[in-house]
Amino acid sequence: MSSSKRPGTVNYSKWDQFEDSSDSESEEEQDDIIRIKNASVLASSSDSDDSDDDDEEEESSYDSEEEDSYDDEDDDSSEEEDSYDDDFSEEDSQEEESSSDDDDGLTSTPIESIDQQLLKSLMGEMKYPREFGRVVEDLSSDAPPNTPKSLYAIFTDTNQRDFNALPKPYGVFWSAEGPGPVNNIAIELWPKFGSVEARDSEHNIEGEETKPGECYDGFACLNYGQTALSMYVRKLEVDHERDFMLLYRKGLLEEALVLRGIEMDDRIMGAIHVMETVIGWKREKGALDPLYDIFGYPEEKEK
């Protein structure tokens, strides 16, 4: 039997060879693609690692720069504090030196401080005499016994516009010669309240306008106008109830009676209590007679 083929038949053995070759080529191509992909993946991973390293290096550089700047600021602030401390220590040392010099008497007081001290002494508050409010005297102690005497008081007032303000008593004086001796004491008191150089707006300071037999009344502005002082003498009368009660509350009335040998008995204390607590028109007749017997009756009042 011959090996010849029939007409119209196809030999597929050649196609098998082509298919095997194509399959091998395709497998090789796939292997090449896989290798390329792996290489790209490795390259990308290496690039990312390099970028991460670069970021870390940049962050570390930034951190180091910030720390260096903070350290520099701290150094600057510490230097400033040291300079401040040095300045304060220098000032303290200067103050200590100045105080030590003052203590040793080596330095003189500045002119400004001397002027300020002078102004304070001249324009300060009004100074009262040391004996103010405690003076009780009998100016007619040499008079014969049973000589009638009147009680006079020297008052000061620095609140002339306030009619409710009470005056301040300097002292009380018994006199059998009228108000003249007490007026002289009041006139001599002016220098004790303030210097003549710092006094102005004077009125009747020397008593030139006071007539004989009248009580003294003077006025002046003291300490370059800082204080307006009125000083006057008043005869103590029972009808001048405000002055009477003021001297009683200050203790001057009792001391004046003791100086004359008059004791504060129940009759006198009862009359003072009536004066203090009972309105005038409600008082019983003769309730104040114990006081009138001592201090005298007004001229218009009959006994």
PDB file of C-alpha atoms in Angstrom:
ATOM      1  CA  MET A   1       0.000   0.000   0.000  1.00  0.00           C
ATOM      2  CA  SER A   2       1.508   3.201  -1.040  1.00  0.00           C
ATOM      3  CA  SER A   3       2.016   6.192   1.322  1.00  0.00           C
ATOM      4  CA  SER A   4       0.611   8.687  -1.013  1.00  0.00           C
ATOM      5  CA  LYS A   5      -2.294  10.699   0.235  1.00  0.00           C
ATOM      6  CA  ARG A   6      -5.518  11.133  -1.269  1.00  0.00           C
ATOM      7  CA  PRO A   7      -6.329  14.240  -3.072  1.00  0.00           C
ATOM      8  CA  GLY A   8      -8.162  16.801  -0.844  1.00  0.00           C
ATOM      9  CA  THR A   9      -6.601  15.641   2.402  1.00  0.00           C
ATOM     10  CA  VAL A  10      -4.607  17.975   4.753  1.00  0.00           C
ATOM     11  CA  ASN A  11      -1.459  17.124   6.645  1.00  0.00           C
ATOM     12  CA  TYR A  12      -1.931  18.585  10.168  1.00  0.00           C
ATOM     13  CA  SER A  13       1.467  17.575  11.485  1.00  0.00           C
ATOM     14  CA  LYS A  14       2.965  20.856  10.329  1.00  0.00           C
ATOM     15  CA  TRP A  15       0.355  22.790  12.225  1.00  0.00           C
ATOM     16  CA  ASP A  16       1.284  20.976  15.381  1.00  0.00           C
ATOM     17  CA  GLN A  17       4.839  22.138  15.034  1.00  0.00           C
ATOM     18  CA  PHE A  18       3.669  25.714  14.568  1.00  0.00           C
ATOM     19  CA  GLU A  19       1.467  25.497  17.633  1.00  0.00           C
ATOM     20  CA  ASP A  20       4.239  24.069  19.801  1.00  0.00           C
ATOM     21  CA  SER A  21       6.613  26.826  18.726  1.00  0.00           C
ATOM     22  CA  SER A  22       4.023  29.507  19.350  1.00  0.00           C
ATOM     23  CA  ASP A  23       3.270  28.095  22.789  1.00  0.00           C
ATOM     24  CA  SER A  24       6.916  28.124  23.744  1.00  0.00           C
ATOM     25  CA  GLU A  25       7.286  31.664  22.493  1.00  0.00           C
ATOM     26  CA  SER A  26       4.261  32.824  24.452  1.00  0.00           C
ATOM     27  CA  GLU A  27       5.562  31.237  27.637  1.00  0.00           C
ATOM     28  CA  GLU A  28       8.894  32.966  27.155  1.00  0.00           C
ATOM     29  CA  GLU A  29       7.133  36.286  26.609  1.00  0.00           C
ATOM     30  CA  GLN A  30       5.096  35.813  29.787  1.00  0.00           C
ATOM     31  CA  ASP A  31       8.228  35.017  31.727  1.00  0.00           C
ATOM     32  CA  ASP A  32       9.833  38.184  30.373  1.00  0.00           C
ATOM     33  CA  ILE A  33       6.775  40.225  31.370  1.00  0.00           C
ATOM     34  CA  ILE A  34       6.805  38.765  34.884  1.00  0.00           C
ATOM     35  CA  ARG A  35      10.477  39.565  35.260  1.00  0.00           C
ATOM     36  CA  ILE A  36       9.912  43.137  34.059  1.00  0.00           C
ATOM     37  CA  LYS A  37       7.047  43.569  36.523  1.00  0.00           C
ATOM     38  CA  ASN A  38       9.085  42.208  39.393  1.00  0.00           C
ATOM     39  CA  ALA A  39      11.934  44.488  38.464  1.00  0.00           C
ATOM     40  CA  SER A  40       9.596  47.494  38.358  1.00  0.00           C
ATOM     41  CA  VAL A  41       8.119  46.541  41.710  1.00  0.00           C
ATOM     42  CA  LEU A  42      11.554  46.244  43.238  1.00  0.00           C
ATOM     43  CA  ALA A  43      12.553  49.564  41.723  1.00  0.00           C
ATOM     44  CA  SER A  44       9.468  51.291  43.035  1.00  0.00           C
ATOM     45  CA  SER A  45       9.957  49.823  46.514  1.00  0.00           C
ATOM     46  CA  SER A  46      13.555  50.978  46.533  1.00  0.00           C
ATOM     47  CA  ASP A  47      12.470  54.457  45.432  1.00  0.00           C
ATOM     48  CA  SER A  48       9.865  54.593  48.195  1.00  0.00           C
ATOM     49  CA  ASP A  49      12.445  53.501  50.745  1.00  0.00           C
ATOM     50  CA  ASP A  50      14.792  56.183  49.465  1.00  0.00           C
ATOM     51  CA  SER A  51      12.041  58.810  49.666  1.00  0.00           C
ATOM     52  CA  ASP A  52      11.148  57.692  53.198  1.00  0.00           C
ATOM     53  CA  ASP A  53      14.777  57.954  54.165  1.00  0.00           C
ATOM     54  CA  ASP A  54      14.955  61.389  52.599  1.00  0.00           C
ATOM     55  CA  ASP A  55      11.793  62.481  54.501  1.00  0.00           C
ATOM     56  CA  GLU A  56      13.182  61.161  57.732  1.00  0.00           C
ATOM     57  CA  GLU A  57      16.441  62.983  57.087  1.00  0.00           C
ATOM     58  CA  GLU A  58      14.574  66.194  56.295  1.00  0.00           C
ATOM     59  CA  GLU A  59      12.406  65.861  59.437  1.00  0.00           C
ATOM     60  CA  SER A  60      15.431  65.165  61.558  1.00  0.00           C
ATOM     61  CA  SER A  61      17.166  68.170  60.027  1.00  0.00           C
ATOM     62  CA  TYR A  62      14.101  70.330  60.745  1.00  0.00           C
ATOM     63  CA  ASP A  63      13.934  69.021  64.310  1.00  0.00           C
ATOM     64  CA  SER A  64      17.589  69.664  64.847  1.00  0.00           C
ATOM     65  CA  GLU A  65      17.252  73.181  63.413  1.00  0.00           C
ATOM     66  CA  GLU A  66      14.232  73.916  65.659  1.00  0.00           C
ATOM     67  CA  GLU A  67      16.014  72.563  68.705  1.00  0.00           C
ATOM     68  CA  ASP A  68      19.015  74.679  67.827  1.00  0.00           C
ATOM     69  CA  SER A  69      16.790  77.748  67.480  1.00  0.00           C
ATOM     70  CA  TYR A  70      15.085  76.993  70.811  1.00  0.00           C
ATOM     71  CA  ASP A  71      18.452  76.525  72.411  1.00  0.00           C
ATOM     72  CA  ASP A  72      19.593  79.828  70.942  1.00  0.00           C
ATOM     73  CA  GLU A  73      16.433  81.545  72.296  1.00  0.00           C
ATOM     74  CA  ASP A  74      16.989  80.003  75.701  1.00  0.00           C
ATOM     75  CA  ASP A  75      20.562  81.181  75.625  1.00  0.00           C
ATOM     76  CA  ASP A  76      19.443  84.688  74.642  1.00  0.00           C
ATOM     77  CA  SER A  77      16.768  84.780  77.370  1.00  0.00           C
ATOM     78  CA  SER A  78      19.227  83.508  79.943  1.00  0.00           C
ATOM     79  CA  GLU A  79      21.696  86.161  78.826  1.00  0.00           C
ATOM     80  CA  GLU A  80      18.967  88.837  79.123  1.00  0.00           C
ATOM     81  CA  GLU A  81      17.996  87.588  82.598  1.00  0.00           C
ATOM     82  CA  ASP A  82      21.619  87.636  83.582  1.00  0.00           C
ATOM     83  CA  SER A  83      21.908  91.203  82.273  1.00  0.00           C
ATOM     84  CA  TYR A  84      18.746  92.195  84.180  1.00  0.00           C
ATOM     85  CA  ASP A  85      20.057  90.555  87.308  1.00  0.00           C
ATOM     86  CA  ASP A  86      23.320  92.381  86.839  1.00  0.00           C
ATOM     87  CA  ASP A  87      21.452  95.692  86.418  1.00  0.00           C
ATOM     88  CA  PHE A  88      19.362  95.095  89.535  1.00  0.00           C
ATOM     89  CA  SER A  89      22.382  94.029  91.500  1.00  0.00           C
ATOM     90  CA  GLU A  90      24.174  97.181  90.386  1.00  0.00           C
ATOM     91  CA  GLU A  91      21.153  99.317  91.425  1.00  0.00           C
ATOM     92  CA  ASP A  92      20.960  97.536  94.767  1.00  0.00           C
ATOM     93  CA  SER A  93      24.653  98.050  95.301  1.00  0.00           C
ATOM     94  CA  GLN A  94      24.277 101.721  94.412  1.00  0.00           C
ATOM     95  CA  GLU A  95      21.358 102.090  96.839  1.00  0.00           C
ATOM     96  CA  GLU A  96      23.317 100.348  99.550  1.00  0.00           C
ATOM     97  CA  GLU A  97      26.271 102.615  98.873  1.00  0.00           C
ATOM     98  CA  SER A  98      24.055 105.708  98.944  1.00  0.00           C
ATOM     99  CA  SER A  99      22.387 104.577 102.167  1.00  0.00           C
ATOM    100  CA  SER A 100      25.741 103.844 103.715  1.00  0.00           C
ATOM    101  CA  ASP A 101      26.956 107.261 102.605  1.00  0.00           C
ATOM    102  CA  ASP A 102      23.863 108.882 104.120  1.00  0.00           C
ATOM    103  CA  ASP A 103      24.406 106.996 107.329  1.00  0.00           C
ATOM    104  CA  ASP A 104      27.994 108.142 107.425  1.00  0.00           C
ATOM    105  CA  GLY A 105      26.922 111.699 106.706  1.00  0.00           C
ATOM    106  CA  LEU A 106      29.130 111.886 103.609  1.00  0.00           C
ATOM    107  CA  THR A 107      26.386 112.941 101.171  1.00  0.00           C
ATOM    108  CA  SER A 108      24.044 115.911 101.418  1.00  0.00           C
ATOM    109  CA  THR A 109      20.261 115.854 100.931  1.00  0.00           C
ATOM    110  CA  PRO A 110      19.137 116.901  97.403  1.00  0.00           C
ATOM    111  CA  ILE A 111      17.731 120.400  97.038  1.00  0.00           C
ATOM    112  CA  GLU A 112      14.348 119.077  95.837  1.00  0.00           C
ATOM    113  CA  SER A 113      13.848 116.991  98.955  1.00  0.00           C
ATOM    114  CA  ILE A 114      14.722 120.014 101.109  1.00  0.00           C
ATOM    115  CA  ASP A 115      12.093 122.067  99.271  1.00  0.00           C
ATOM    116  CA  GLN A 116       9.536 119.304  99.682  1.00  0.00           C
ATOM    117  CA  GLN A 117      10.231 119.043 103.382  1.00  0.00           C
ATOM    118  CA  LEU A 118       9.897 122.807 103.700  1.00  0.00           C
ATOM    119  CA  LEU A 119       6.572 122.790 101.859  1.00  0.00           C
ATOM    120  CA  LYS A 120       5.287 119.965 104.029  1.00  0.00           C
ATOM    121  CA  SER A 121       6.251 121.810 107.176  1.00  0.00           C
ATOM    122  CA  LEU A 122       4.715 125.052 105.952  1.00  0.00           C
ATOM    123  CA  MET A 123       1.604 123.672 104.224  1.00  0.00           C
ATOM    124  CA  GLY A 124       0.846 120.703 106.448  1.00  0.00           C
ATOM    125  CA  GLU A 125      -2.013 120.355 108.870  1.00  0.00           C
ATOM    126  CA  MET A 126      -2.496 122.973 111.523  1.00  0.00           C
ATOM    127  CA  LYS A 127      -0.552 122.240 114.680  1.00  0.00           C
ATOM    128  CA  TYR A 128      -2.295 122.626 118.008  1.00  0.00           C
ATOM    129  CA  PRO A 129      -0.454 123.702 121.132  1.00  0.00           C
ATOM    130  CA  ARG A 130       0.628 120.842 123.325  1.00  0.00           C
ATOM    131  CA  GLU A 131      -1.565 121.997 126.204  1.00  0.00           C
ATOM    132  CA  PHE A 132      -4.604 122.386 123.989  1.00  0.00           C
ATOM    133  CA  GLY A 133      -7.886 121.331 125.617  1.00  0.00           C
ATOM    134  CA  ARG A 134      -6.458 120.892 129.115  1.00  0.00           C
ATOM    135  CA  VAL A 135      -5.922 124.440 130.400  1.00  0.00           C
ATOM    136  CA  VAL A 136      -7.800 125.439 133.586  1.00  0.00           C
ATOM    137  CA  GLU A 137      -6.585 128.573 135.385  1.00  0.00           C
ATOM    138  CA  ASP A 138      -7.714 131.177 137.891  1.00  0.00           C
ATOM    139  CA  LEU A 139      -6.400 134.502 136.635  1.00  0.00           C
ATOM    140  CA  SER A 140      -7.690 136.299 139.766  1.00  0.00           C
ATOM    141  CA  SER A 141      -6.280 134.026 142.410  1.00  0.00           C
ATOM    142  CA  ASP A 142      -4.861 137.016 144.286  1.00  0.00           C
ATOM    143  CA  ALA A 143      -8.288 138.627 144.590  1.00  0.00           C
ATOM    144  CA  PRO A 144      -9.874 138.877 148.076  1.00  0.00           C
ATOM    145  CA  PRO A 145     -12.123 135.985 149.127  1.00  0.00           C
ATOM    146  CA  ASN A 146     -15.739 136.015 147.982  1.00  0.00           C
ATOM    147  CA  THR A 147     -14.774 138.205 145.001  1.00  0.00           C
ATOM    148  CA  PRO A 148     -17.246 137.485 142.181  1.00  0.00           C
ATOM    149  CA  LYS A 149     -15.576 135.791 139.261  1.00  0.00           C
ATOM    150  CA  SER A 150     -16.783 134.767 135.861  1.00  0.00           C
ATOM    151  CA  LEU A 151     -15.697 131.764 133.868  1.00  0.00           C
ATOM    152  CA  TYR A 152     -14.382 132.444 130.365  1.00  0.00           C
ATOM    153  CA  ALA A 153     -13.411 129.953 127.688  1.00  0.00           C
ATOM    154  CA  ILE A 154     -11.189 130.250 124.599  1.00  0.00           C
ATOM    155  CA  PHE A 155     -12.682 128.414 121.591  1.00  0.00           C
ATOM    156  CA  THR A 156     -11.206 127.601 118.179  1.00  0.00           C
ATOM    157  CA  ASP A 157     -13.170 126.838 115.018  1.00  0.00           C
ATOM    158  CA  THR A 158     -11.885 125.533 111.677  1.00  0.00           C
ATOM    159  CA  ASN A 159     -15.311 124.732 110.179  1.00  0.00           C
ATOM    160  CA  GLN A 160     -16.899 128.140 109.888  1.00  0.00           C
ATOM    161  CA  ARG A 161     -19.273 127.065 107.115  1.00  0.00           C
ATOM    162  CA  ASP A 162     -20.577 124.050 109.009  1.00  0.00           C
ATOM    163  CA  PHE A 163     -22.974 125.398 111.606  1.00  0.00           C
ATOM    164  CA  ASN A 164     -23.412 121.944 113.127  1.00  0.00           C
ATOM    165  CA  ALA A 165     -19.686 121.496 113.754  1.00  0.00           C
ATOM    166  CA  LEU A 166     -18.666 121.992 117.360  1.00  0.00           C
ATOM    167  CA  PRO A 167     -15.798 124.339 118.249  1.00  0.00           C
ATOM    168  CA  LYS A 168     -12.772 123.071 120.133  1.00  0.00           C
ATOM    169  CA  PRO A 169     -12.014 124.572 123.538  1.00  0.00           C
ATOM    170  CA  TYR A 170      -8.448 125.546 124.320  1.00  0.00           C
ATOM    171  CA  GLY A 171      -9.138 126.055 128.015  1.00  0.00           C
ATOM    172  CA  VAL A 172     -11.224 127.832 130.694  1.00  0.00           C
ATOM    173  CA  PHE A 173     -10.214 130.749 132.922  1.00  0.00           C
ATOM    174  CA  TRP A 174     -11.707 132.359 136.008  1.00  0.00           C
ATOM    175  CA  SER A 175     -11.432 136.140 135.940  1.00  0.00           C
ATOM    176  CA  ALA A 176     -12.635 138.857 138.302  1.00  0.00           C
ATOM    177  CA  GLU A 177     -11.497 141.606 135.910  1.00  0.00           C
ATOM    178  CA  GLY A 178     -13.683 140.853 132.969  1.00  0.00           C
ATOM    179  CA  PRO A 179     -12.545 139.284 129.666  1.00  0.00           C
ATOM    180  CA  GLY A 180      -9.416 141.465 129.278  1.00  0.00           C
ATOM    181  CA  PRO A 181      -6.830 139.024 130.751  1.00  0.00           C
ATOM    182  CA  VAL A 182      -8.347 136.134 128.798  1.00  0.00           C
ATOM    183  CA  ASN A 183      -8.290 138.192 125.577  1.00  0.00           C
ATOM    184  CA  ASN A 184      -4.557 138.721 126.004  1.00  0.00           C
ATOM    185  CA  ILE A 185      -3.983 134.966 126.332  1.00  0.00           C
ATOM    186  CA  ALA A 186      -5.953 134.331 123.126  1.00  0.00           C
ATOM    187  CA  ILE A 187      -3.955 136.926 121.180  1.00  0.00           C
ATOM    188  CA  GLU A 188      -0.678 135.387 122.298  1.00  0.00           C
ATOM    189  CA  LEU A 189      -1.795 131.938 121.071  1.00  0.00           C
ATOM    190  CA  TRP A 190      -1.689 132.765 117.347  1.00  0.00           C
ATOM    191  CA  PRO A 191       2.013 131.970 116.780  1.00  0.00           C
ATOM    192  CA  LYS A 192       1.463 128.519 118.317  1.00  0.00           C
ATOM    193  CA  PHE A 193      -1.041 127.604 115.578  1.00  0.00           C
ATOM    194  CA  GLY A 194       1.108 128.698 112.627  1.00  0.00           C
ATOM    195  CA  SER A 195       4.025 130.846 111.552  1.00  0.00           C
ATOM    196  CA  VAL A 196       3.515 134.526 110.862  1.00  0.00           C
ATOM    197  CA  GLU A 197       5.129 134.202 107.398  1.00  0.00           C
ATOM    198  CA  ALA A 198       2.515 131.633 106.317  1.00  0.00           C
ATOM    199  CA  ARG A 199      -0.431 133.638 107.670  1.00  0.00           C
ATOM    200  CA  ASP A 200      -2.747 135.884 105.668  1.00  0.00           C
ATOM    201  CA  SER A 201      -6.344 137.199 105.513  1.00  0.00           C
ATOM    202  CA  GLU A 202      -5.915 138.402 109.077  1.00  0.00           C
ATOM    203  CA  HIS A 203      -8.728 140.010 111.001  1.00  0.00           C
ATOM    204  CA  ASN A 204      -8.332 141.492 114.477  1.00  0.00           C
ATOM    205  CA  ILE A 205      -5.248 139.371 115.148  1.00  0.00           C
ATOM    206  CA  GLU A 206      -3.849 141.877 117.634  1.00  0.00           C
ATOM    207  CA  GLY A 207      -7.262 142.742 119.088  1.00  0.00           C
ATOM    208  CA  GLU A 208      -7.216 146.267 117.716  1.00  0.00           C
ATOM    209  CA  GLU A 209     -10.951 146.118 117.005  1.00  0.00           C
ATOM    210  CA  THR A 210     -11.918 144.688 120.402  1.00  0.00           C
ATOM    211  CA  LYS A 211     -13.347 147.326 122.689  1.00  0.00           C
ATOM    212  CA  PRO A 212     -12.701 147.321 126.440  1.00  0.00           C
ATOM    213  CA  GLY A 213     -15.027 144.917 128.216  1.00  0.00           C
ATOM    214  CA  GLU A 214     -15.720 142.933 125.026  1.00  0.00           C
ATOM    215  CA  CYS A 215     -14.643 139.374 124.353  1.00  0.00           C
ATOM    216  CA  TYR A 216     -11.940 138.859 121.737  1.00  0.00           C
ATOM    217  CA  ASP A 217     -12.782 137.452 118.279  1.00  0.00           C
ATOM    218  CA  GLY A 218     -10.081 137.007 115.600  1.00  0.00           C
ATOM    219  CA  PHE A 219      -9.582 135.191 112.291  1.00  0.00           C
ATOM    220  CA  ALA A 220      -6.692 134.235 110.003  1.00  0.00           C
ATOM    221  CA  CYS A 221      -5.744 131.802 107.237  1.00  0.00           C
ATOM    222  CA  LEU A 222      -2.784 129.672 108.297  1.00  0.00           C
ATOM    223  CA  ASN A 223      -0.196 127.596 106.426  1.00  0.00           C
ATOM    224  CA  TYR A 224      -0.549 129.593 103.204  1.00  0.00           C
ATOM    225  CA  GLY A 225      -4.315 129.277 103.107  1.00  0.00           C
ATOM    226  CA  GLN A 226      -4.511 125.613 104.097  1.00  0.00           C
ATOM    227  CA  THR A 227      -6.501 126.278 107.285  1.00  0.00           C
ATOM    228  CA  ALA A 228      -8.988 128.975 108.217  1.00  0.00           C
ATOM    229  CA  LEU A 229      -8.938 129.468 111.979  1.00  0.00           C
ATOM    230  CA  SER A 230     -11.337 131.471 114.104  1.00  0.00           C
ATOM    231  CA  MET A 231     -10.414 132.042 117.738  1.00  0.00           C
ATOM    232  CA  TYR A 232     -12.718 133.763 120.183  1.00  0.00           C
ATOM    233  CA  VAL A 233     -13.327 134.262 123.899  1.00  0.00           C
ATOM    234  CA  ARG A 234     -16.736 133.659 125.395  1.00  0.00           C
ATOM    235  CA  LYS A 235     -18.135 134.132 128.861  1.00  0.00           C
ATOM    236  CA  LEU A 236     -19.753 130.930 130.079  1.00  0.00           C
ATOM    237  CA  GLU A 237     -23.432 131.490 130.731  1.00  0.00           C
ATOM    238  CA  VAL A 238     -26.095 128.957 131.522  1.00  0.00           C
ATOM    239  CA  ASP A 239     -28.194 130.112 128.578  1.00  0.00           C
ATOM    240  CA  HIS A 240     -25.348 129.202 126.186  1.00  0.00           C
ATOM    241  CA  GLU A 241     -26.253 125.557 126.557  1.00  0.00           C
ATOM    242  CA  ARG A 242     -24.140 124.221 123.697  1.00  0.00           C
ATOM    243  CA  ASP A 243     -20.926 125.722 125.055  1.00  0.00           C
ATOM    244  CA  PHE A 244     -21.894 124.742 128.578  1.00  0.00           C
ATOM    245  CA  MET A 245     -22.480 121.088 127.681  1.00  0.00           C
ATOM    246  CA  LEU A 246     -19.344 120.979 125.519  1.00  0.00           C
ATOM    247  CA  LEU A 247     -17.173 122.059 128.438  1.00  0.00           C
ATOM    248  CA  TYR A 248     -18.964 119.611 130.708  1.00  0.00           C
ATOM    249  CA  ARG A 249     -18.356 116.659 128.370  1.00  0.00           C
ATOM    250  CA  LYS A 250     -14.699 117.634 127.990  1.00  0.00           C
ATOM    251  CA  GLY A 251     -14.269 117.616 131.778  1.00  0.00           C
ATOM    252  CA  LEU A 252     -13.197 121.265 131.881  1.00  0.00           C
ATOM    253  CA  LEU A 253     -16.312 122.406 133.743  1.00  0.00           C
ATOM    254  CA  GLU A 254     -15.771 120.044 136.665  1.00  0.00           C
ATOM    255  CA  GLU A 255     -12.072 120.968 136.911  1.00  0.00           C
ATOM    256  CA  ALA A 256     -12.982 124.651 136.937  1.00  0.00           C
ATOM    257  CA  LEU A 257     -15.446 124.114 139.803  1.00  0.00           C
ATOM    258  CA  VAL A 258     -12.892 122.088 141.761  1.00  0.00           C
ATOM    259  CA  LEU A 259     -10.374 124.904 141.276  1.00  0.00           C
ATOM    260  CA  ARG A 260     -12.831 127.245 142.985  1.00  0.00           C
ATOM    261  CA  GLY A 261     -13.531 124.723 145.753  1.00  0.00           C
ATOM    262  CA  ILE A 262     -17.002 123.839 144.469  1.00  0.00           C
ATOM    263  CA  GLU A 263     -17.955 120.179 144.484  1.00  0.00           C
ATOM    264  CA  MET A 264     -20.204 118.572 141.880  1.00  0.00           C
ATOM    265  CA  ASP A 265     -22.997 117.666 144.276  1.00  0.00           C
ATOM    266  CA  ASP A 266     -26.396 116.194 143.475  1.00  0.00           C
ATOM    267  CA  ARG A 267     -28.012 119.601 142.962  1.00  0.00           C
ATOM    268  CA  ILE A 268     -25.483 120.626 140.316  1.00  0.00           C
ATOM    269  CA  MET A 269     -25.524 117.224 138.599  1.00  0.00           C
ATOM    270  CA  GLY A 270     -29.332 117.270 138.599  1.00  0.00           C
ATOM    271  CA  ALA A 271     -29.391 120.710 136.938  1.00  0.00           C
ATOM    272  CA  ILE A 272     -26.890 119.546 134.303  1.00  0.00           C
ATOM    273  CA  HIS A 273     -29.019 116.444 133.646  1.00  0.00           C
ATOM    274  CA  VAL A 274     -32.098 118.625 133.125  1.00  0.00           C
ATOM    275  CA  MET A 275     -30.184 120.883 130.736  1.00  0.00           C
ATOM    276  CA  GLU A 276     -29.005 117.845 128.765  1.00  0.00           C
ATOM    277  CA  THR A 277     -32.260 115.918 128.514  1.00  0.00           C
ATOM    278  CA  VAL A 278     -35.212 118.306 128.890  1.00  0.00           C
ATOM    279  CA  ILE A 279     -36.270 120.900 126.338  1.00  0.00           C
ATOM    280  CA  GLY A 280     -36.314 124.435 127.726  1.00  0.00           C
ATOM    281  CA  TRP A 281     -40.060 125.099 127.743  1.00  0.00           C
ATOM    282  CA  LYS A 282     -40.724 121.745 129.436  1.00  0.00           C
ATOM    283  CA  ARG A 283     -38.368 122.372 132.328  1.00  0.00           C
ATOM    284  CA  GLU A 284     -39.711 123.040 135.750  1.00  0.00           C
ATOM    285  CA  LYS A 285     -39.227 126.495 137.157  1.00  0.00           C
ATOM    286  CA  GLY A 286     -35.984 126.789 139.075  1.00  0.00           C
ATOM    287  CA  ALA A 287     -34.567 123.521 137.672  1.00  0.00           C
ATOM    288  CA  LEU A 288     -31.340 125.283 136.627  1.00  0.00           C
ATOM    289  CA  ASP A 289     -30.976 127.575 139.649  1.00  0.00           C
ATOM    290  CA  PRO A 290     -27.955 125.670 141.073  1.00  0.00           C
ATOM    291  CA  LEU A 291     -26.078 126.571 137.879  1.00  0.00           C
ATOM    292  CA  TYR A 292     -27.267 130.182 137.872  1.00  0.00           C
ATOM    293  CA  ASP A 293     -26.058 130.573 141.445  1.00  0.00           C
ATOM    294  CA  ILE A 294     -22.522 129.681 140.357  1.00  0.00           C
ATOM    295  CA  PHE A 295     -22.233 131.249 136.915  1.00  0.00           C
ATOM    296  CA  GLY A 296     -24.571 134.196 137.350  1.00  0.00           C
ATOM    297  CA  TYR A 297     -27.908 135.225 135.966  1.00  0.00           C
ATOM    298  CA  PRO A 298     -28.310 137.034 132.681  1.00  0.00           C
ATOM    299  CA  GLU A 299     -28.963 140.743 132.986  1.00  0.00           C
ATOM    300  CA  GLU A 300     -32.479 140.449 131.546  1.00  0.00           C
ATOM    301  CA  LYS A 301     -33.389 137.528 133.833  1.00  0.00           C
ATOM    302  CA  GLU A 302     -34.713 138.128 137.338  1.00  0.00           C
ATOM    303  CA  LYS A 303     -33.730 135.768 140.058  1.00  0.00           C
TER     304      LYS A 303
END
